[in-house]
Amino acid sequence: MSLVLYDTLRRDKVPFDPRIEGEASVYVCGPTVQAEAHVGHGRLAVVTDVLRRYLGFRGYQVTFVQNVTDIEDKIILKARREQVAPAVVATRYTHLWNRTMDTLNVRPPDIQPFATGHVLEMQGLIQELIDQDKAYEVGGDVFFRVRSFPGYGKLSRRQVDDMQQGEDVVDADRKEDPLDFAMWKSAKPDEPSWPSPWGDGRPGWHIECSAMAAKHLGEGFDIHCGGLDLVFPHHENEIAQHEAAHGGTFARNWVHNGMVRMGDEKMSKSIGNVVALAEALERWGVGPLRLWYLSAQHRTPLTFASERLQDAVAVHQRFVTFVRSARAAAGDVTPDPAVGERHRDAFVAAMDDDLNAPAAVATLHELVSDGNDRLGRATAGDEAARAEVAALAALLVEICDEVLGLGLDDTLAQAAALESRLAPMVDGVLASREKARADRDFATADAIRDQLTAAGIVVEDGPDGPRWYTAVQVPPALEE
RNA sequence: GGCGGGGUAGCCAAGUGGUAAGGCAGGGGACUGCAAAUCCCCCAUUCACGGGUUCGAUUCCCGUCCCCGCCUCCA
């Protein structure tokens, strides 16, 4: 049994076969820091974060690189509008991105290379291509000669001759061929630029990933991730630049995630239908949001709708509730891990199959059902059941937090902290309610419970008296 | 037009050449003073449609319809 990943280049699921046994090198196309992250970006982040966490869970030593595109047309434009330096804009949104990723519980990359910090590496690669006659300079711009690379189109399965040679080709007058693309753009007035053998200018977008991935992970690294919308031309061009210059294989596996949709349109800044990731996080919380991301296989489209997020809230609730109840029932008993084995195996089998997250989460539901089934006996004091329930809760938390990044433990810890502060008050109120109940004054008892519920405190009456805890906040529906 | 992905219950969503995981919603029951939480039971003879291959297809092949993505910036 081993991990299998769908590889866009081969159009097939293939066993993960790392360049170096026991290690995994992953490169992800990062943000262009010119605006806030939206929910679509969050999907890439969560999918790649789960990939990375799962590789670690499976014992691989992972090196995870995600770049930041900090020089680009839109950044320059925005800076001009705000009358600040482009670097101001880039820095601001880089910080914002990192902060939002942190809130999303996405582990920071091992290396976060910036395009502007790798201009020399890019120039080196461009020069190699020029030297090999695979690129050419025209008036300070350098273009990649697409037809010089026989493999061009292999990732996106396009025939060079079939490609739409549209009327709106940028720089058509200077290119030898409309398909050629810019690797170096000559400086325009009031734009940041770097000196180069071809005159002052700045790098094109595609060249940065070729240069940075090779620099930090080396040739033939294991996995390159990105949104499905980057397959062409971005990733195709990355391959072309690297492989035309050096031969060999640029990346061994291409993992692409599907788009987030609003209704039946792609969520995209240019369409203008984006929801800010930070806003979604605030509204639904990390756990539910990540569960929503994981509710569809990573290559298929995922529709953003508040009802779907509500479903995820319910799932999150169920997991948290089980852990809370299990811990209460188990106390400090020594867990009996044997009960968890089949659930762990089922989870691993689902994830091994191209990170089948929906199937994997389904195994967790089965784990929780199994646990809840034993909960009654555990609560009644059955030693074996307590040990089993303890183990199942521990396994659930391990999987949810380490692999899926849901932060169940954090959620419970935060609740516990709040609960300990509220305890004196709530316990007092509950004591008077118990007195009312003992007097069979249920009207009073229910009124008290209703008030506590309204205050966000859940009261559950059990055979050993009432139990209470703070409710996980139920978010308001998204006004459409 | 080219390339790619997809159409599975009210909704979301896995999946397999041998007769459909899981979740949400819904219905019934147990527990409870009533709730909540939990448990049990029910909820697709059917997988867009029409053909074909097969002992057998939702799963393979062909055709049709519909949806989405990329082909320009885009996670």
PDB file of N, CA, C and O (backbone and C1' of nucleotides) in Angstrom, chain A residues 11 40-41 74 156 158 205 227 229-230 260-261 264 266-267 295 297 308 311 356 372 437 442 446 449 460-461, chain B residues 1-4 11-15 21-24 33-39 68-71 73-75:
ATOM      1  N   ARG A  11      -1.547  12.165 -17.068  1.00  0.00           N
ATOM      2  CA  ARG A  11      -2.998  11.963 -17.055  1.00  0.00           C
ATOM      3  C   ARG A  11      -3.352  10.623 -16.434  1.00  0.00           C
ATOM      4  O   ARG A  11      -4.157   9.864 -16.962  1.00  0.00           O
ATOM      5  N   GLY A  40     -10.666  31.141  -3.166  1.00  0.00           N
ATOM      6  CA  GLY A  40     -10.037  30.281  -4.164  1.00  0.00           C
ATOM      7  C   GLY A  40      -8.583  29.994  -3.825  1.00  0.00           C
ATOM      8  O   GLY A  40      -8.108  28.862  -3.948  1.00  0.00           O
ATOM      9  N   HIS A  41      -7.872  31.009  -3.386  1.00  0.00           N
ATOM     10  CA  HIS A  41      -6.480  30.803  -2.974  1.00  0.00           C
ATOM     11  C   HIS A  41      -6.419  29.840  -1.800  1.00  0.00           C
ATOM     12  O   HIS A  41      -5.501  29.028  -1.684  1.00  0.00           O
ATOM     13  N   LYS A  74       0.352  43.974 -12.091  1.00  0.00           N
ATOM     14  CA  LYS A  74      -0.727  44.448 -11.221  1.00  0.00           C
ATOM     15  C   LYS A  74      -0.205  45.124  -9.957  1.00  0.00           C
ATOM     16  O   LYS A  74      -0.848  46.026  -9.422  1.00  0.00           O
ATOM     17  N   SER A 156      -0.153  20.419 -21.110  1.00  0.00           N
ATOM     18  CA  SER A 156      -1.541  20.809 -21.359  1.00  0.00           C
ATOM     19  C   SER A 156      -2.136  20.077 -22.557  1.00  0.00           C
ATOM     20  O   SER A 156      -3.283  20.311 -22.917  1.00  0.00           O
ATOM     21  N   ARG A 158      -1.457  20.204 -25.768  1.00  0.00           N
ATOM     22  CA  ARG A 158      -1.793  21.067 -26.888  1.00  0.00           C
ATOM     23  C   ARG A 158      -0.786  20.870 -27.979  1.00  0.00           C
ATOM     24  O   ARG A 158       0.400  20.708 -27.708  1.00  0.00           O
ATOM     25  N   TRP A 205       6.800  36.471 -15.722  1.00  0.00           N
ATOM     26  CA  TRP A 205       6.249  35.686 -14.620  1.00  0.00           C
ATOM     27  C   TRP A 205       6.754  34.242 -14.612  1.00  0.00           C
ATOM     28  O   TRP A 205       7.152  33.704 -13.572  1.00  0.00           O
ATOM     29  N   GLY A 227      -2.911  25.733  -9.164  1.00  0.00           N
ATOM     30  CA  GLY A 227      -4.301  25.678  -9.602  1.00  0.00           C
ATOM     31  C   GLY A 227      -4.372  25.141 -11.023  1.00  0.00           C
ATOM     32  O   GLY A 227      -3.460  25.320 -11.827  1.00  0.00           O
ATOM     33  N   ASP A 229      -5.930  26.221 -13.344  1.00  0.00           N
ATOM     34  CA  ASP A 229      -5.910  27.305 -14.320  1.00  0.00           C
ATOM     35  C   ASP A 229      -4.491  27.739 -14.677  1.00  0.00           C
ATOM     36  O   ASP A 229      -4.312  28.568 -15.567  1.00  0.00           O
ATOM     37  N   LEU A 230      -3.520  27.174 -14.013  1.00  0.00           N
ATOM     38  CA  LEU A 230      -2.142  27.553 -14.333  1.00  0.00           C
ATOM     39  C   LEU A 230      -1.457  26.556 -15.259  1.00  0.00           C
ATOM     40  O   LEU A 230      -0.314  26.764 -15.668  1.00  0.00           O
ATOM     41  N   VAL A 260     -12.521  26.932  -7.262  1.00  0.00           N
ATOM     42  CA  VAL A 260     -13.675  27.208  -6.418  1.00  0.00           C
ATOM     43  C   VAL A 260     -14.669  27.986  -7.275  1.00  0.00           C
ATOM     44  O   VAL A 260     -14.279  28.867  -8.039  1.00  0.00           O
ATOM     45  N   ARG A 261     -15.923  27.622  -7.174  1.00  0.00           N
ATOM     46  CA  ARG A 261     -16.936  28.305  -7.974  1.00  0.00           C
ATOM     47  C   ARG A 261     -17.909  29.079  -7.094  1.00  0.00           C
ATOM     48  O   ARG A 261     -18.175  28.723  -5.955  1.00  0.00           O
ATOM     49  N   ASP A 264     -22.280  28.855 -10.762  1.00  0.00           N
ATOM     50  CA  ASP A 264     -21.563  27.999 -11.689  1.00  0.00           C
ATOM     51  C   ASP A 264     -20.511  28.757 -12.476  1.00  0.00           C
ATOM     52  O   ASP A 264     -20.245  28.468 -13.634  1.00  0.00           O
ATOM     53  N   LYS A 266     -16.428  30.281 -12.093  1.00  0.00           N
ATOM     54  CA  LYS A 266     -15.196  30.255 -11.329  1.00  0.00           C
ATOM     55  C   LYS A 266     -15.106  31.495 -10.442  1.00  0.00           C
ATOM     56  O   LYS A 266     -15.471  32.581 -10.859  1.00  0.00           O
ATOM     57  N   MET A 267     -14.641  31.301  -9.214  1.00  0.00           N
ATOM     58  CA  MET A 267     -14.379  32.452  -8.356  1.00  0.00           C
ATOM     59  C   MET A 267     -13.062  33.052  -8.808  1.00  0.00           C
ATOM     60  O   MET A 267     -12.042  32.372  -8.826  1.00  0.00           O
ATOM     61  N   SER A 295     -14.289  18.658   1.314  1.00  0.00           N
ATOM     62  CA  SER A 295     -15.526  17.941   1.034  1.00  0.00           C
ATOM     63  C   SER A 295     -15.635  17.494  -0.419  1.00  0.00           C
ATOM     64  O   SER A 295     -16.566  16.787  -0.786  1.00  0.00           O
ATOM     65  N   GLN A 297     -13.083  16.053  -3.790  1.00  0.00           N
ATOM     66  CA  GLN A 297     -11.752  15.623  -4.206  1.00  0.00           C
ATOM     67  C   GLN A 297     -11.036  16.835  -4.802  1.00  0.00           C
ATOM     68  O   GLN A 297     -11.662  17.674  -5.437  1.00  0.00           O
ATOM     69  N   ARG A 308     -23.361  24.809   2.115  1.00  0.00           N
ATOM     70  CA  ARG A 308     -22.273  23.810   2.140  1.00  0.00           C
ATOM     71  C   ARG A 308     -21.365  24.049   3.333  1.00  0.00           C
ATOM     72  O   ARG A 308     -20.899  23.124   3.968  1.00  0.00           O
ATOM     73  N   ASP A 311     -22.957  22.696   6.377  1.00  0.00           N
ATOM     74  CA  ASP A 311     -22.744  21.250   6.482  1.00  0.00           C
ATOM     75  C   ASP A 311     -21.404  20.979   7.171  1.00  0.00           C
ATOM     76  O   ASP A 311     -21.293  20.103   8.033  1.00  0.00           O
ATOM     77  N   ASN A 356      -7.795  11.218  -1.386  1.00  0.00           N
ATOM     78  CA  ASN A 356      -9.250  11.243  -1.506  1.00  0.00           C
ATOM     79  C   ASN A 356      -9.863  11.727  -0.186  1.00  0.00           C
ATOM     80  O   ASN A 356     -10.311  10.946   0.646  1.00  0.00           O
ATOM     81  N   ASN A 372     -18.947   6.770  19.515  1.00  0.00           N
ATOM     82  CA  ASN A 372     -20.199   7.135  20.175  1.00  0.00           C
ATOM     83  C   ASN A 372     -20.943   5.897  20.645  1.00  0.00           C
ATOM     84  O   ASN A 372     -21.616   5.917  21.668  1.00  0.00           O
ATOM     85  N   ARG A 437     -35.386  21.847  39.676  1.00  0.00           N
ATOM     86  CA  ARG A 437     -35.738  20.543  39.109  1.00  0.00           C
ATOM     87  C   ARG A 437     -36.128  19.567  40.220  1.00  0.00           C
ATOM     88  O   ARG A 437     -37.064  18.782  40.055  1.00  0.00           O
ATOM     89  N   PHE A 442     -40.360  22.729  36.733  1.00  0.00           N
ATOM     90  CA  PHE A 442     -39.695  22.668  35.436  1.00  0.00           C
ATOM     91  C   PHE A 442     -39.788  23.956  34.643  1.00  0.00           C
ATOM     92  O   PHE A 442     -38.964  24.250  33.801  1.00  0.00           O
ATOM     93  N   ASP A 446     -36.459  25.224  33.047  1.00  0.00           N
ATOM     94  CA  ASP A 446     -36.333  25.406  31.597  1.00  0.00           C
ATOM     95  C   ASP A 446     -36.026  26.845  31.234  1.00  0.00           C
ATOM     96  O   ASP A 446     -35.292  27.109  30.281  1.00  0.00           O
ATOM     97  N   ARG A 449     -32.410  27.262  31.723  1.00  0.00           N
ATOM     98  CA  ARG A 449     -31.659  26.618  30.642  1.00  0.00           C
ATOM     99  C   ARG A 449     -31.749  27.437  29.349  1.00  0.00           C
ATOM    100  O   ARG A 449     -30.776  27.600  28.635  1.00  0.00           O
ATOM    101  N   GLU A 460     -26.588  19.966  29.270  1.00  0.00           N
ATOM    102  CA  GLU A 460     -27.089  18.616  29.005  1.00  0.00           C
ATOM    103  C   GLU A 460     -27.307  17.916  30.331  1.00  0.00           C
ATOM    104  O   GLU A 460     -26.378  17.758  31.123  1.00  0.00           O
ATOM    105  N   ASP A 461     -28.530  17.490  30.582  1.00  0.00           N
ATOM    106  CA  ASP A 461     -28.830  16.775  31.826  1.00  0.00           C
ATOM    107  C   ASP A 461     -28.529  15.297  31.633  1.00  0.00           C
ATOM    108  O   ASP A 461     -29.016  14.675  30.693  1.00  0.00           O
TER     109      ASP A 461
ATOM    110  P     G B   1     -17.816  23.235 -31.990  1.00  0.00           P
ATOM    111  O5'   G B   1     -16.436  23.847 -32.553  1.00  0.00           O
ATOM    112  C5'   G B   1     -16.015  23.573 -33.881  1.00  0.00           C
ATOM    113  C4'   G B   1     -14.550  23.893 -33.976  1.00  0.00           C
ATOM    114  C3'   G B   1     -13.672  23.157 -32.982  1.00  0.00           C
ATOM    115  O3'   G B   1     -13.323  21.870 -33.447  1.00  0.00           O
ATOM    116  C1'   G B   1     -13.131  25.443 -32.904  1.00  0.00           C
ATOM    117  P     G B   2     -13.119  20.676 -32.402  1.00  0.00           P
ATOM    118  O5'   G B   2     -11.693  21.040 -31.775  1.00  0.00           O
ATOM    119  C5'   G B   2     -10.498  20.896 -32.559  1.00  0.00           C
ATOM    120  C4'   G B   2      -9.314  21.253 -31.700  1.00  0.00           C
ATOM    121  C3'   G B   2      -9.244  20.491 -30.384  1.00  0.00           C
ATOM    122  O3'   G B   2      -8.632  19.221 -30.565  1.00  0.00           O
ATOM    123  C1'   G B   2      -8.944  22.779 -29.958  1.00  0.00           C
ATOM    124  P     C B   3      -9.180  18.002 -29.670  1.00  0.00           P
ATOM    125  O5'   C B   3      -8.570  18.313 -28.238  1.00  0.00           O
ATOM    126  C5'   C B   3      -7.169  18.351 -28.050  1.00  0.00           C
ATOM    127  C4'   C B   3      -6.852  18.884 -26.678  1.00  0.00           C
ATOM    128  C3'   C B   3      -7.562  18.176 -25.528  1.00  0.00           C
ATOM    129  O3'   C B   3      -6.954  16.948 -25.182  1.00  0.00           O
ATOM    130  C1'   C B   3      -7.688  20.505 -25.213  1.00  0.00           C
ATOM    131  P     G B   4      -7.900  15.789 -24.614  1.00  0.00           P
ATOM    132  O5'   G B   4      -8.298  16.337 -23.172  1.00  0.00           O
ATOM    133  C5'   G B   4      -7.297  16.425 -22.163  1.00  0.00           C
ATOM    134  C4'   G B   4      -7.842  17.159 -20.960  1.00  0.00           C
ATOM    135  C3'   G B   4      -9.019  16.523 -20.245  1.00  0.00           C
ATOM    136  O3'   G B   4      -8.626  15.447 -19.416  1.00  0.00           O
ATOM    137  C1'   G B   4      -9.354  18.845 -20.414  1.00  0.00           C
ATOM    138  P     C B  11     -31.495  17.383  -5.516  1.00  0.00           P
ATOM    139  O5'   C B  11     -30.553  18.048  -4.421  1.00  0.00           O
ATOM    140  C5'   C B  11     -30.566  19.454  -4.221  1.00  0.00           C
ATOM    141  C4'   C B  11     -29.584  19.792  -3.122  1.00  0.00           C
ATOM    142  C3'   C B  11     -28.175  19.279  -3.349  1.00  0.00           C
ATOM    143  O3'   C B  11     -27.423  20.131  -4.187  1.00  0.00           O
ATOM    144  C1'   C B  11     -28.849  18.751  -1.152  1.00  0.00           C
ATOM    145  P     C B  12     -26.286  19.502  -5.091  1.00  0.00           P
ATOM    146  O5'   C B  12     -25.163  19.105  -4.036  1.00  0.00           O
ATOM    147  C5'   C B  12     -24.418  20.126  -3.382  1.00  0.00           C
ATOM    148  C4'   C B  12     -23.469  19.509  -2.393  1.00  0.00           C
ATOM    149  C3'   C B  12     -22.473  18.495  -2.928  1.00  0.00           C
ATOM    150  O3'   C B  12     -21.395  19.105  -3.606  1.00  0.00           O
ATOM    151  C1'   C B  12     -23.345  17.724  -0.892  1.00  0.00           C
ATOM    152  P     A B  13     -20.676  18.302  -4.807  1.00  0.00           P
ATOM    153  O5'   A B  13     -20.165  16.971  -4.091  1.00  0.00           O
ATOM    154  C5'   A B  13     -19.199  17.028  -3.042  1.00  0.00           C
ATOM    155  C4'   A B  13     -18.951  15.642  -2.513  1.00  0.00           C
ATOM    156  C3'   A B  13     -18.492  14.646  -3.556  1.00  0.00           C
ATOM    157  O3'   A B  13     -17.084  14.775  -3.735  1.00  0.00           O
ATOM    158  C1'   A B  13     -20.224  13.687  -2.245  1.00  0.00           C
ATOM    159  P     A B  14     -16.335  13.868  -4.801  1.00  0.00           P
ATOM    160  O5'   A B  14     -16.085  12.554  -3.964  1.00  0.00           O
ATOM    161  C5'   A B  14     -15.812  11.361  -4.634  1.00  0.00           C
ATOM    162  C4'   A B  14     -15.670  10.264  -3.609  1.00  0.00           C
ATOM    163  C3'   A B  14     -15.422   8.911  -4.226  1.00  0.00           C
ATOM    164  O3'   A B  14     -14.042   8.732  -4.451  1.00  0.00           O
ATOM    165  C1'   A B  14     -17.200   8.757  -2.690  1.00  0.00           C
ATOM    166  P     G B  15     -13.580   8.285  -5.895  1.00  0.00           P
ATOM    167  O5'   G B  15     -14.173   6.808  -5.964  1.00  0.00           O
ATOM    168  C5'   G B  15     -13.866   5.865  -4.942  1.00  0.00           C
ATOM    169  C4'   G B  15     -14.810   4.714  -5.039  1.00  0.00           C
ATOM    170  C3'   G B  15     -14.904   4.101  -6.435  1.00  0.00           C
ATOM    171  O3'   G B  15     -13.863   3.159  -6.606  1.00  0.00           O
ATOM    172  C1'   G B  15     -17.075   4.449  -5.581  1.00  0.00           C
ATOM    173  P     A B  21     -23.731   1.173  -0.237  1.00  0.00           P
ATOM    174  O5'   A B  21     -22.468   2.065   0.107  1.00  0.00           O
ATOM    175  C5'   A B  21     -22.554   3.091   1.061  1.00  0.00           C
ATOM    176  C4'   A B  21     -21.178   3.280   1.593  1.00  0.00           C
ATOM    177  C3'   A B  21     -21.093   4.293   2.698  1.00  0.00           C
ATOM    178  O3'   A B  21     -21.444   3.693   3.920  1.00  0.00           O
ATOM    179  C1'   A B  21     -19.446   4.752   1.089  1.00  0.00           C
ATOM    180  P     G B  22     -22.626   4.347   4.779  1.00  0.00           P
ATOM    181  O5'   G B  22     -22.000   5.761   5.126  1.00  0.00           O
ATOM    182  C5'   G B  22     -20.767   5.846   5.830  1.00  0.00           C
ATOM    183  C4'   G B  22     -20.268   7.258   5.769  1.00  0.00           C
ATOM    184  C3'   G B  22     -21.306   8.321   6.082  1.00  0.00           C
ATOM    185  O3'   G B  22     -21.504   8.465   7.476  1.00  0.00           O
ATOM    186  C1'   G B  22     -20.168   8.934   4.135  1.00  0.00           C
ATOM    187  P     G B  23     -22.900   8.991   8.022  1.00  0.00           P
ATOM    188  O5'   G B  23     -22.847  10.535   7.658  1.00  0.00           O
ATOM    189  C5'   G B  23     -21.807  11.344   8.206  1.00  0.00           C
ATOM    190  C4'   G B  23     -21.865  12.708   7.588  1.00  0.00           C
ATOM    191  C3'   G B  23     -23.194  13.435   7.731  1.00  0.00           C
ATOM    192  O3'   G B  23     -23.301  14.049   9.001  1.00  0.00           O
ATOM    193  C1'   G B  23     -22.453  13.609   5.506  1.00  0.00           C
ATOM    194  P     C B  24     -24.707  14.214   9.674  1.00  0.00           P
ATOM    195  O5'   C B  24     -25.368  15.341   8.760  1.00  0.00           O
ATOM    196  C5'   C B  24     -24.814  16.648   8.725  1.00  0.00           C
ATOM    197  C4'   C B  24     -25.567  17.500   7.741  1.00  0.00           C
ATOM    198  C3'   C B  24     -27.080  17.531   7.930  1.00  0.00           C
ATOM    199  O3'   C B  24     -27.462  18.414   8.964  1.00  0.00           O
ATOM    200  C1'   C B  24     -26.589  17.248   5.651  1.00  0.00           C
ATOM    201  P     G B  33     -36.469  11.750  33.527  1.00  0.00           P
ATOM    202  O5'   G B  33     -37.679  12.603  32.951  1.00  0.00           O
ATOM    203  C5'   G B  33     -39.022  12.252  33.278  1.00  0.00           C
ATOM    204  C4'   G B  33     -39.906  13.424  33.051  1.00  0.00           C
ATOM    205  C3'   G B  33     -39.763  14.096  31.688  1.00  0.00           C
ATOM    206  O3'   G B  33     -40.566  13.433  30.737  1.00  0.00           O
ATOM    207  C1'   G B  33     -39.731  15.736  33.381  1.00  0.00           C
ATOM    208  P     C B  34     -39.922  13.072  29.299  1.00  0.00           P
ATOM    209  O5'   C B  34     -39.764  14.530  28.659  1.00  0.00           O
ATOM    210  C5'   C B  34     -40.930  15.292  28.362  1.00  0.00           C
ATOM    211  C4'   C B  34     -40.532  16.686  27.962  1.00  0.00           C
ATOM    212  C3'   C B  34     -39.497  16.774  26.846  1.00  0.00           C
ATOM    213  O3'   C B  34     -40.107  16.607  25.585  1.00  0.00           O
ATOM    214  C1'   C B  34     -38.955  18.307  28.568  1.00  0.00           C
ATOM    215  P     A B  35     -39.228  16.171  24.341  1.00  0.00           P
ATOM    216  O5'   A B  35     -38.237  17.409  24.235  1.00  0.00           O
ATOM    217  C5'   A B  35     -36.912  17.219  23.782  1.00  0.00           C
ATOM    218  C4'   A B  35     -36.158  18.484  24.080  1.00  0.00           C
ATOM    219  C3'   A B  35     -34.723  18.474  23.565  1.00  0.00           C
ATOM    220  O3'   A B  35     -34.689  18.899  22.226  1.00  0.00           O
ATOM    221  C1'   A B  35     -34.742  19.121  25.838  1.00  0.00           C
ATOM    222  P     A B  36     -33.854  18.051  21.189  1.00  0.00           P
ATOM    223  O5'   A B  36     -32.366  18.302  21.676  1.00  0.00           O
ATOM    224  C5'   A B  36     -31.815  19.619  21.670  1.00  0.00           C
ATOM    225  C4'   A B  36     -30.495  19.598  22.388  1.00  0.00           C
ATOM    226  C3'   A B  36     -29.530  18.525  21.894  1.00  0.00           C
ATOM    227  O3'   A B  36     -28.798  18.979  20.781  1.00  0.00           O
ATOM    228  C1'   A B  36     -29.665  18.432  24.240  1.00  0.00           C
ATOM    229  P     A B  37     -28.456  17.944  19.625  1.00  0.00           P
ATOM    230  O5'   A B  37     -27.433  16.956  20.328  1.00  0.00           O
ATOM    231  C5'   A B  37     -26.106  17.387  20.609  1.00  0.00           C
ATOM    232  C4'   A B  37     -25.409  16.351  21.438  1.00  0.00           C
ATOM    233  C3'   A B  37     -25.409  14.945  20.848  1.00  0.00           C
ATOM    234  O3'   A B  37     -24.369  14.781  19.893  1.00  0.00           O
ATOM    235  C1'   A B  37     -26.064  14.830  23.093  1.00  0.00           C
ATOM    236  P     U B  38     -24.626  13.836  18.649  1.00  0.00           P
ATOM    237  O5'   U B  38     -24.784  12.404  19.319  1.00  0.00           O
ATOM    238  C5'   U B  38     -23.679  11.792  19.967  1.00  0.00           C
ATOM    239  C4'   U B  38     -24.130  10.514  20.633  1.00  0.00           C
ATOM    240  C3'   U B  38     -24.836   9.514  19.729  1.00  0.00           C
ATOM    241  O3'   U B  38     -23.906   8.749  18.967  1.00  0.00           O
ATOM    242  C1'   U B  38     -26.078   9.748  21.709  1.00  0.00           C
ATOM    243  P     C B  39     -24.386   8.133  17.612  1.00  0.00           P
ATOM    244  O5'   C B  39     -25.249   6.900  18.105  1.00  0.00           O
ATOM    245  C5'   C B  39     -24.661   5.853  18.866  1.00  0.00           C
ATOM    246  C4'   C B  39     -25.736   4.870  19.268  1.00  0.00           C
ATOM    247  C3'   C B  39     -26.583   4.350  18.117  1.00  0.00           C
ATOM    248  O3'   C B  39     -25.937   3.273  17.459  1.00  0.00           O
ATOM    249  C1'   C B  39     -27.994   5.042  19.865  1.00  0.00           C
ATOM    250  P     C B  68     -21.851  26.617 -17.750  1.00  0.00           P
ATOM    251  O5'   C B  68     -20.464  26.161 -17.117  1.00  0.00           O
ATOM    252  C5'   C B  68     -20.293  26.180 -15.712  1.00  0.00           C
ATOM    253  C4'   C B  68     -18.998  25.510 -15.350  1.00  0.00           C
ATOM    254  C3'   C B  68     -17.751  26.074 -16.026  1.00  0.00           C
ATOM    255  O3'   C B  68     -17.312  27.264 -15.404  1.00  0.00           O
ATOM    256  C1'   C B  68     -17.681  23.715 -16.099  1.00  0.00           C
ATOM    257  P     G B  69     -16.475  28.304 -16.256  1.00  0.00           P
ATOM    258  O5'   G B  69     -15.054  27.602 -16.286  1.00  0.00           O
ATOM    259  C5'   G B  69     -14.328  27.403 -15.078  1.00  0.00           C
ATOM    260  C4'   G B  69     -13.063  26.644 -15.365  1.00  0.00           C
ATOM    261  C3'   G B  69     -12.159  27.265 -16.419  1.00  0.00           C
ATOM    262  O3'   G B  69     -11.378  28.293 -15.865  1.00  0.00           O
ATOM    263  C1'   G B  69     -12.380  24.961 -16.841  1.00  0.00           C
ATOM    264  P     C B  70     -10.958  29.483 -16.801  1.00  0.00           P
ATOM    265  O5'   C B  70      -9.843  28.819 -17.720  1.00  0.00           O
ATOM    266  C5'   C B  70      -8.616  28.393 -17.148  1.00  0.00           C
ATOM    267  C4'   C B  70      -7.795  27.720 -18.203  1.00  0.00           C
ATOM    268  C3'   C B  70      -7.598  28.515 -19.485  1.00  0.00           C
ATOM    269  O3'   C B  70      -6.597  29.499 -19.352  1.00  0.00           O
ATOM    270  C1'   C B  70      -8.175  26.308 -20.034  1.00  0.00           C
ATOM    271  P     C B  71      -6.763  30.823 -20.188  1.00  0.00           P
ATOM    272  O5'   C B  71      -6.489  30.302 -21.667  1.00  0.00           O
ATOM    273  C5'   C B  71      -5.245  29.684 -21.979  1.00  0.00           C
ATOM    274  C4'   C B  71      -5.282  29.186 -23.391  1.00  0.00           C
ATOM    275  C3'   C B  71      -5.576  30.233 -24.454  1.00  0.00           C
ATOM    276  O3'   C B  71      -4.387  30.952 -24.747  1.00  0.00           O
ATOM    277  C1'   C B  71      -6.777  28.241 -24.902  1.00  0.00           C
ATOM    278  P     C B  73      -1.416  35.861 -20.374  1.00  0.00           P
ATOM    279  O5'   C B  73      -1.790  36.122 -18.851  1.00  0.00           O
ATOM    280  C5'   C B  73      -1.127  37.159 -18.151  1.00  0.00           C
ATOM    281  C4'   C B  73      -1.965  37.599 -16.996  1.00  0.00           C
ATOM    282  C3'   C B  73      -2.271  36.541 -15.951  1.00  0.00           C
ATOM    283  O3'   C B  73      -1.162  36.325 -15.111  1.00  0.00           O
ATOM    284  C1'   C B  73      -4.176  37.838 -16.344  1.00  0.00           C
ATOM    285  P     C B  74      -1.003  34.927 -14.411  1.00  0.00           P
ATOM    286  O5'   C B  74      -2.344  34.568 -13.617  1.00  0.00           O
ATOM    287  C5'   C B  74      -2.524  35.003 -12.245  1.00  0.00           C
ATOM    288  C4'   C B  74      -3.935  34.671 -11.838  1.00  0.00           C
ATOM    289  C3'   C B  74      -4.191  33.219 -11.431  1.00  0.00           C
ATOM    290  O3'   C B  74      -4.143  32.950 -10.037  1.00  0.00           O
ATOM    291  C1'   C B  74      -5.867  33.997 -12.918  1.00  0.00           C
ATOM    292  P     A B  75      -3.747  33.983  -8.842  1.00  0.00           P
ATOM    293  O5'   A B  75      -3.826  32.741  -7.867  1.00  0.00           O
ATOM    294  C5'   A B  75      -2.704  32.150  -7.263  1.00  0.00           C
ATOM    295  C4'   A B  75      -2.992  30.659  -7.223  1.00  0.00           C
ATOM    296  C3'   A B  75      -3.213  30.071  -8.595  1.00  0.00           C
ATOM    297  O3'   A B  75      -1.992  29.668  -9.151  1.00  0.00           O
ATOM    298  C1'   A B  75      -4.960  29.401  -7.135  1.00  0.00           C
TER     299        A B  75
END
